PDB file of C-alpha atoms in Angstrom:
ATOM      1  CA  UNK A  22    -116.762 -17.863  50.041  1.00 69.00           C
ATOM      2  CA  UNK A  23    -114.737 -16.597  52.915  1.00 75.00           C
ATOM      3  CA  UNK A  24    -115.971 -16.263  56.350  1.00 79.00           C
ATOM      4  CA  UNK A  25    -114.359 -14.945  60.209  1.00 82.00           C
ATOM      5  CA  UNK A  26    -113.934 -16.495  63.052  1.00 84.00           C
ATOM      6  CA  UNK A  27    -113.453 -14.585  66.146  1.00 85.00           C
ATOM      7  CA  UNK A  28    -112.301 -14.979  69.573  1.00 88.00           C
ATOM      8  CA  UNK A  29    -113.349 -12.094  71.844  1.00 86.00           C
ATOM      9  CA  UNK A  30    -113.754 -12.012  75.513  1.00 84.00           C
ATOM     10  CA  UNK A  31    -114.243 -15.307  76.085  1.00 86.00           C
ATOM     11  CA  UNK A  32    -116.538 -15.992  73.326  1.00 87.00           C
ATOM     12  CA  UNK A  33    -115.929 -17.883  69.782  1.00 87.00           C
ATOM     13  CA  UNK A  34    -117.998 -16.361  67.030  1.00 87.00           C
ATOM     14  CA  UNK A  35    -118.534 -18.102  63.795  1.00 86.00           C
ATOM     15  CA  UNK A  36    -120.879 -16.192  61.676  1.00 80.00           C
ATOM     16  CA  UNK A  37    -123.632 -15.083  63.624  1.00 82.00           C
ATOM     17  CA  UNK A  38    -123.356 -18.002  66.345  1.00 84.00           C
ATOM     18  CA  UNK A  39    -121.670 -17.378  69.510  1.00 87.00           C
ATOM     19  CA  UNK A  40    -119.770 -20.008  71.570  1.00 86.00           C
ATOM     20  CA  UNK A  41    -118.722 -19.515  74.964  1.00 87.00           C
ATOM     21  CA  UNK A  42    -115.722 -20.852  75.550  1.00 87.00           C
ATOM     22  CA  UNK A  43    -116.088 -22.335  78.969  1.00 87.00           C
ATOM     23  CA  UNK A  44    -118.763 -24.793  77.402  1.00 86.00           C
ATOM     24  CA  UNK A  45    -116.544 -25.822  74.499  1.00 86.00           C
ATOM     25  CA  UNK A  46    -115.760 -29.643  75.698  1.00 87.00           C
ATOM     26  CA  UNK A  47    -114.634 -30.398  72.781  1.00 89.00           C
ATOM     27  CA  UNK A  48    -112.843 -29.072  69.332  1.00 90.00           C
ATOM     28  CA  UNK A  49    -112.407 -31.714  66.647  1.00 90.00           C
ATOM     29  CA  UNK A  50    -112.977 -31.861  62.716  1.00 89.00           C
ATOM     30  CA  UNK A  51    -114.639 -33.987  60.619  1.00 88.00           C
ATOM     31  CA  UNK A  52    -114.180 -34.830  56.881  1.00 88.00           C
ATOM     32  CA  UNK A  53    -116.679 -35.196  54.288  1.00 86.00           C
ATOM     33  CA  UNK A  54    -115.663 -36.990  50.288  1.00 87.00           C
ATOM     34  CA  UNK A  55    -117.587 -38.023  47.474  1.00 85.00           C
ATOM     35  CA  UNK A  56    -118.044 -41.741  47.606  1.00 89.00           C
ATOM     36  CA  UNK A  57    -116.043 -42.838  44.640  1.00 90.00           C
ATOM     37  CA  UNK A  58    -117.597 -46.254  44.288  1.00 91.00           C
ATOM     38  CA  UNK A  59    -121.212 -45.209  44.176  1.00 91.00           C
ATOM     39  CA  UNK A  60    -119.911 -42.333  41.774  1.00 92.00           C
ATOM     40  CA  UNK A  61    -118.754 -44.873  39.224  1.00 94.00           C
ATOM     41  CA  UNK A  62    -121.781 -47.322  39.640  1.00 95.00           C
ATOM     42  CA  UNK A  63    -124.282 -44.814  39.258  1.00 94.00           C
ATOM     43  CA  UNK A  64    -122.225 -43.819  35.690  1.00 95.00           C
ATOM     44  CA  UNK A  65    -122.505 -47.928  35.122  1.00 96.00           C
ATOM     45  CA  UNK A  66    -125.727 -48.554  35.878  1.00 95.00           C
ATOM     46  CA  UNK A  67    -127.382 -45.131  33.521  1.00 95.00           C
ATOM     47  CA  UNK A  68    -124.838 -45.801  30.803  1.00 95.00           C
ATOM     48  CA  UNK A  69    -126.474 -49.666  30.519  1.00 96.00           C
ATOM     49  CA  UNK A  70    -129.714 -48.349  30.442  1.00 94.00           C
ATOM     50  CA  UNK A  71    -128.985 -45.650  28.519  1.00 93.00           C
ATOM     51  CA  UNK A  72    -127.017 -47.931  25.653  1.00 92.00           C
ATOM     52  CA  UNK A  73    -130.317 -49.907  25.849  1.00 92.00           C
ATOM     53  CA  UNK A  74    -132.706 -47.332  25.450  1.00 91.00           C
ATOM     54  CA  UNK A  75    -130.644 -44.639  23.609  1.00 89.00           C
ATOM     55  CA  UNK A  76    -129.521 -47.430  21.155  1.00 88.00           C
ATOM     56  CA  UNK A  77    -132.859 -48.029  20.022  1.00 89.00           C
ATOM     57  CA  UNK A  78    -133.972 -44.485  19.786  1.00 87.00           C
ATOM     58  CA  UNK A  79    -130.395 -43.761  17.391  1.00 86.00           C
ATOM     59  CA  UNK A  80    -131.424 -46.794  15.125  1.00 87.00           C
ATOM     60  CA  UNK A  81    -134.820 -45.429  14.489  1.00 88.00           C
ATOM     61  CA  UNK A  82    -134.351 -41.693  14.892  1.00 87.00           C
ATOM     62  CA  UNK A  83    -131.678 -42.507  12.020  1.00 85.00           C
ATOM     63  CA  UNK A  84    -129.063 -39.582  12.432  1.00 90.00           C
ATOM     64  CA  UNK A  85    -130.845 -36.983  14.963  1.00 90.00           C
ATOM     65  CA  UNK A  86    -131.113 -40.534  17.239  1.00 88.00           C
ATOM     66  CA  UNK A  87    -127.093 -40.854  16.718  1.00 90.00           C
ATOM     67  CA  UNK A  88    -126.233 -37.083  17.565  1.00 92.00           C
ATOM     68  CA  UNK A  89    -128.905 -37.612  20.704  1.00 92.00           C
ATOM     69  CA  UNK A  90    -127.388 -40.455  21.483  1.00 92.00           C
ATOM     70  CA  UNK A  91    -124.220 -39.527  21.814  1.00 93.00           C
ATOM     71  CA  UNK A  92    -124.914 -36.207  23.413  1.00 95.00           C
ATOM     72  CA  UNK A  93    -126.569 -37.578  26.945  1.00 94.00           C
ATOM     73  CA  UNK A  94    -123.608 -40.125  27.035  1.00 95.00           C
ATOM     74  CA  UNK A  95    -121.153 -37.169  26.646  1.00 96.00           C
ATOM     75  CA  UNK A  96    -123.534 -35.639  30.095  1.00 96.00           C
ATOM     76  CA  UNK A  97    -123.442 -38.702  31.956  1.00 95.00           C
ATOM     77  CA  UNK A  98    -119.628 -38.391  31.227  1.00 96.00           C
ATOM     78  CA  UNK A  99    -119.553 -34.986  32.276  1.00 96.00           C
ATOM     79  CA  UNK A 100    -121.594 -35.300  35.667  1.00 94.00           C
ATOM     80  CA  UNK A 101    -119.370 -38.385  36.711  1.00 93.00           C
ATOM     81  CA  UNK A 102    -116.340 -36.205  36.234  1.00 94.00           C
ATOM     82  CA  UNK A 103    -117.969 -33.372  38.180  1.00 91.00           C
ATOM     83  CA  UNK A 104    -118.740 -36.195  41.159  1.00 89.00           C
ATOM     84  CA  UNK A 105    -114.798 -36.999  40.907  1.00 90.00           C
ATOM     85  CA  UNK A 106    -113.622 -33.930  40.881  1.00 90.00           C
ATOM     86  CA  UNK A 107    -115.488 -32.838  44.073  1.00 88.00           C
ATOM     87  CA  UNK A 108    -112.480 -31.990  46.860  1.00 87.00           C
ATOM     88  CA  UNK A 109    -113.279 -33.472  50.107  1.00 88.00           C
ATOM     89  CA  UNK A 110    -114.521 -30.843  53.116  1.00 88.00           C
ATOM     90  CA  UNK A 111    -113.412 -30.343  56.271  1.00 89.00           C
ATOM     91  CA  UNK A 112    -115.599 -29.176  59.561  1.00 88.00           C
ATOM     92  CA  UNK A 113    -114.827 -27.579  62.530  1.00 88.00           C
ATOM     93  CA  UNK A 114    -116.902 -29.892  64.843  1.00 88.00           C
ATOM     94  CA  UNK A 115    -117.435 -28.182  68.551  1.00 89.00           C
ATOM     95  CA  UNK A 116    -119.006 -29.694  71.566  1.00 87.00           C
ATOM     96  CA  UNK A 117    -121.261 -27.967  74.341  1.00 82.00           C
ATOM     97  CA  UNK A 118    -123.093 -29.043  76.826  1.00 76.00           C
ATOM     98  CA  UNK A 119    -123.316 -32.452  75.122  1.00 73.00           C
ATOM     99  CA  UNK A 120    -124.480 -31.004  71.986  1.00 78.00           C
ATOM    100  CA  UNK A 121    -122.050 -31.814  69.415  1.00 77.00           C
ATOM    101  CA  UNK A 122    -122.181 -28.813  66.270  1.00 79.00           C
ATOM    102  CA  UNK A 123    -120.651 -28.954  63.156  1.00 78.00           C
ATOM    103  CA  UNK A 124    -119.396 -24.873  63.032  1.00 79.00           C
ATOM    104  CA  UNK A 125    -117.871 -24.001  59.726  1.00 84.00           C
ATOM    105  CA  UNK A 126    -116.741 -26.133  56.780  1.00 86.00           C
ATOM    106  CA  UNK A 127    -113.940 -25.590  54.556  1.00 86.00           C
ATOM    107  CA  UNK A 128    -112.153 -27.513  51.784  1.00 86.00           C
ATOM    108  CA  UNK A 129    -108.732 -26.654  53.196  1.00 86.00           C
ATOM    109  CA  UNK A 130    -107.846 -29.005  56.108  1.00 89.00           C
ATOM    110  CA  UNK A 131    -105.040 -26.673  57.220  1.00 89.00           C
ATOM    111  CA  UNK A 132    -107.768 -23.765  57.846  1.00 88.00           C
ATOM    112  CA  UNK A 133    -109.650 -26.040  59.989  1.00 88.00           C
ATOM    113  CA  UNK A 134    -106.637 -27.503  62.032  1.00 91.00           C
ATOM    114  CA  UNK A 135    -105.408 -23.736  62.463  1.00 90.00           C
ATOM    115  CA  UNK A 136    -109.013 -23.188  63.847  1.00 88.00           C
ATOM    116  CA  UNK A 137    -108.703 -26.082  66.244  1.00 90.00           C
ATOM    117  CA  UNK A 138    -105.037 -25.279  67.711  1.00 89.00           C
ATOM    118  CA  UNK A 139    -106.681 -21.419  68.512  1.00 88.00           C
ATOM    119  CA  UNK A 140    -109.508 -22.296  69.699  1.00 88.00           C
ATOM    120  CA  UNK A 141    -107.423 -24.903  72.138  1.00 89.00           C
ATOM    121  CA  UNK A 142    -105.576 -22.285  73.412  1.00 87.00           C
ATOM    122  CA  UNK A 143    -107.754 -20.153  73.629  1.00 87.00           C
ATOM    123  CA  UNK A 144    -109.993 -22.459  75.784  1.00 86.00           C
ATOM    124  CA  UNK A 145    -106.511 -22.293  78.043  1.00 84.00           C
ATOM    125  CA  UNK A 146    -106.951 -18.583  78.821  1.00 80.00           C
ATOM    126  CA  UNK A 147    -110.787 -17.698  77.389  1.00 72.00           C
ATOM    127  CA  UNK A 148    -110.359 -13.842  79.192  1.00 70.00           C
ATOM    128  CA  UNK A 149    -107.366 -12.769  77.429  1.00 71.00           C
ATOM    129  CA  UNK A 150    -107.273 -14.655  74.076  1.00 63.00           C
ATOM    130  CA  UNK A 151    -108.582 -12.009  71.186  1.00 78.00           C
ATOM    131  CA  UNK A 152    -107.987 -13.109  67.610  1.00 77.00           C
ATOM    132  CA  UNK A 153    -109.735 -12.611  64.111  1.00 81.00           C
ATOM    133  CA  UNK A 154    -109.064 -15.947  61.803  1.00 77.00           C
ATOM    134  CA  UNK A 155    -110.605 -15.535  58.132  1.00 75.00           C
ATOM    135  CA  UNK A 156    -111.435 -18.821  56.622  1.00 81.00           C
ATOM    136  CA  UNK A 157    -110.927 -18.395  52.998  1.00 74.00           C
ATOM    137  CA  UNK A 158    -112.312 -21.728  51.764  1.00 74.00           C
ATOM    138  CA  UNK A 159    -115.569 -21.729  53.674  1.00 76.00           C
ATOM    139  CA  UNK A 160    -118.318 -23.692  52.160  1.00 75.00           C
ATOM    140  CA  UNK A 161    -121.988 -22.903  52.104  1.00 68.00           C
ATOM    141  CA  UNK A 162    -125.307 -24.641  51.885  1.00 57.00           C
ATOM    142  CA  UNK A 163    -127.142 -27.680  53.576  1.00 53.00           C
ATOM    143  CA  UNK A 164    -125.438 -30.871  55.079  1.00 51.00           C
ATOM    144  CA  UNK A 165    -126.587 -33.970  53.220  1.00 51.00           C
ATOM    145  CA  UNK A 166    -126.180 -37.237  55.501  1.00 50.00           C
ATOM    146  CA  UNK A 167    -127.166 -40.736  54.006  1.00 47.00           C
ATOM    147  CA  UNK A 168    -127.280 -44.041  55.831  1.00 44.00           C
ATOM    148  CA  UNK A 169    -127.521 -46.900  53.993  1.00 46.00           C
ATOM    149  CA  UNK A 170    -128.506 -47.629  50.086  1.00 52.00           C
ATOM    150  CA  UNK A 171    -130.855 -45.530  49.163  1.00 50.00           C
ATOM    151  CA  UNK A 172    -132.309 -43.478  52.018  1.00 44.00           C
ATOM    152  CA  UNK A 173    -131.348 -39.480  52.293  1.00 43.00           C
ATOM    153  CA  UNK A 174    -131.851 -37.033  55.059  1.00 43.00           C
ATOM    154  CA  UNK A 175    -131.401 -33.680  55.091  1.00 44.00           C
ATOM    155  CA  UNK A 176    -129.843 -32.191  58.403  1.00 44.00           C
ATOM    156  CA  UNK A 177    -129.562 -28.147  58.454  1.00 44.00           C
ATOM    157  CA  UNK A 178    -127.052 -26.877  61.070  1.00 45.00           C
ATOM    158  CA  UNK A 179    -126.755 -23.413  62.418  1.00 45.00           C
ATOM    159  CA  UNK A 180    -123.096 -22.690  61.998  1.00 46.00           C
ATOM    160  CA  UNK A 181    -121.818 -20.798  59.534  1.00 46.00           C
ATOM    161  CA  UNK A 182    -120.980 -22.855  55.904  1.00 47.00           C
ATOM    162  CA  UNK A 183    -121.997 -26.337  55.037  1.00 45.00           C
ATOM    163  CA  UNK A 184    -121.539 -28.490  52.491  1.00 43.00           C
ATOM    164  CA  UNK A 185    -123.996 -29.087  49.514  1.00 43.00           C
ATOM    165  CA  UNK A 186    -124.165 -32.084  48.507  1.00 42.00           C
ATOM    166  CA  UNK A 187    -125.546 -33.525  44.937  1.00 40.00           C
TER     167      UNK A 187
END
């Protein structure tokens, strides 16, 4: 998904969401990866049960329990591999008026750090900076934040992109 950021008469769009740029305080980014760790303990912990469970369903489902068998341990393969292969994201964090905003995300850190060295200057001289920057590797959907084992929030944002998190 690509998406535009524009600078315009002293105003940064992203999306739909305008930014003045006499309230930006502050242009930073932010990175978000797939906790590796829990990845490979979640795998653990289902494959245990699984062997448990799964092992006594293949010795009395006789060769349909096999083929079942090894079929879900061939998906919890497959959905660890997915978690792995998950590239880290990158946001284009923004503070105004002591509200800190997470504006775009991308998986490309070089997009983002190009959007933070324009958006610096252009804080410099807001009146005469004009620029179009497409961000190529935008990411869409919702922002999932979790804080300690086991407890999940959800936390929409209204810039443009996201992350989506599984």
């Amino acid at each position: 998904m690509a998406a535009q950021v524009t600078i315009n008469e002293g105003v940064l769009w992203v999306g739909g969401e305008a930014y003045p740029l006499r309230n930006i305080s502050h242009v930073g980014q932010r990175m978000i990866e797939v906790d590796k760790g829990a990845a490979w303990k979640e795998f653990f912990v289902r494959t245990l049960v699984w062997f448990f469970f799964g092992g006594i369903f293949a010795a009395v489902a006789d060769v349909v329990g096999v083929i079942l068998f090894i079929a879900v341990q061939a998906f919890l393969v497959w959905r660890l591999v997915l978690a792995l292969q998950k590239p880290p994201v990158y946001g284009l964090v923004l503070n105004t008026s002591g509200t800190q905003r997470e504006a775009i995300w991308s998986t490309r850190q070089d997009e983002i750090l190009q959007l933070i060295q324009e958006i610096t200057k252009a804080i410099g001289n807001p009146d005469i900076a004009q620029m179009v920057i497409n961000v190529e590797h935008a990411v869409a959907g919702d922002l999932i934040k979790q804080y300690g084992p086991g407890s999940i929030d959800k936390a929409q944002h209204s810039g443009s992109g996201g992350i989506q998190a599984s």
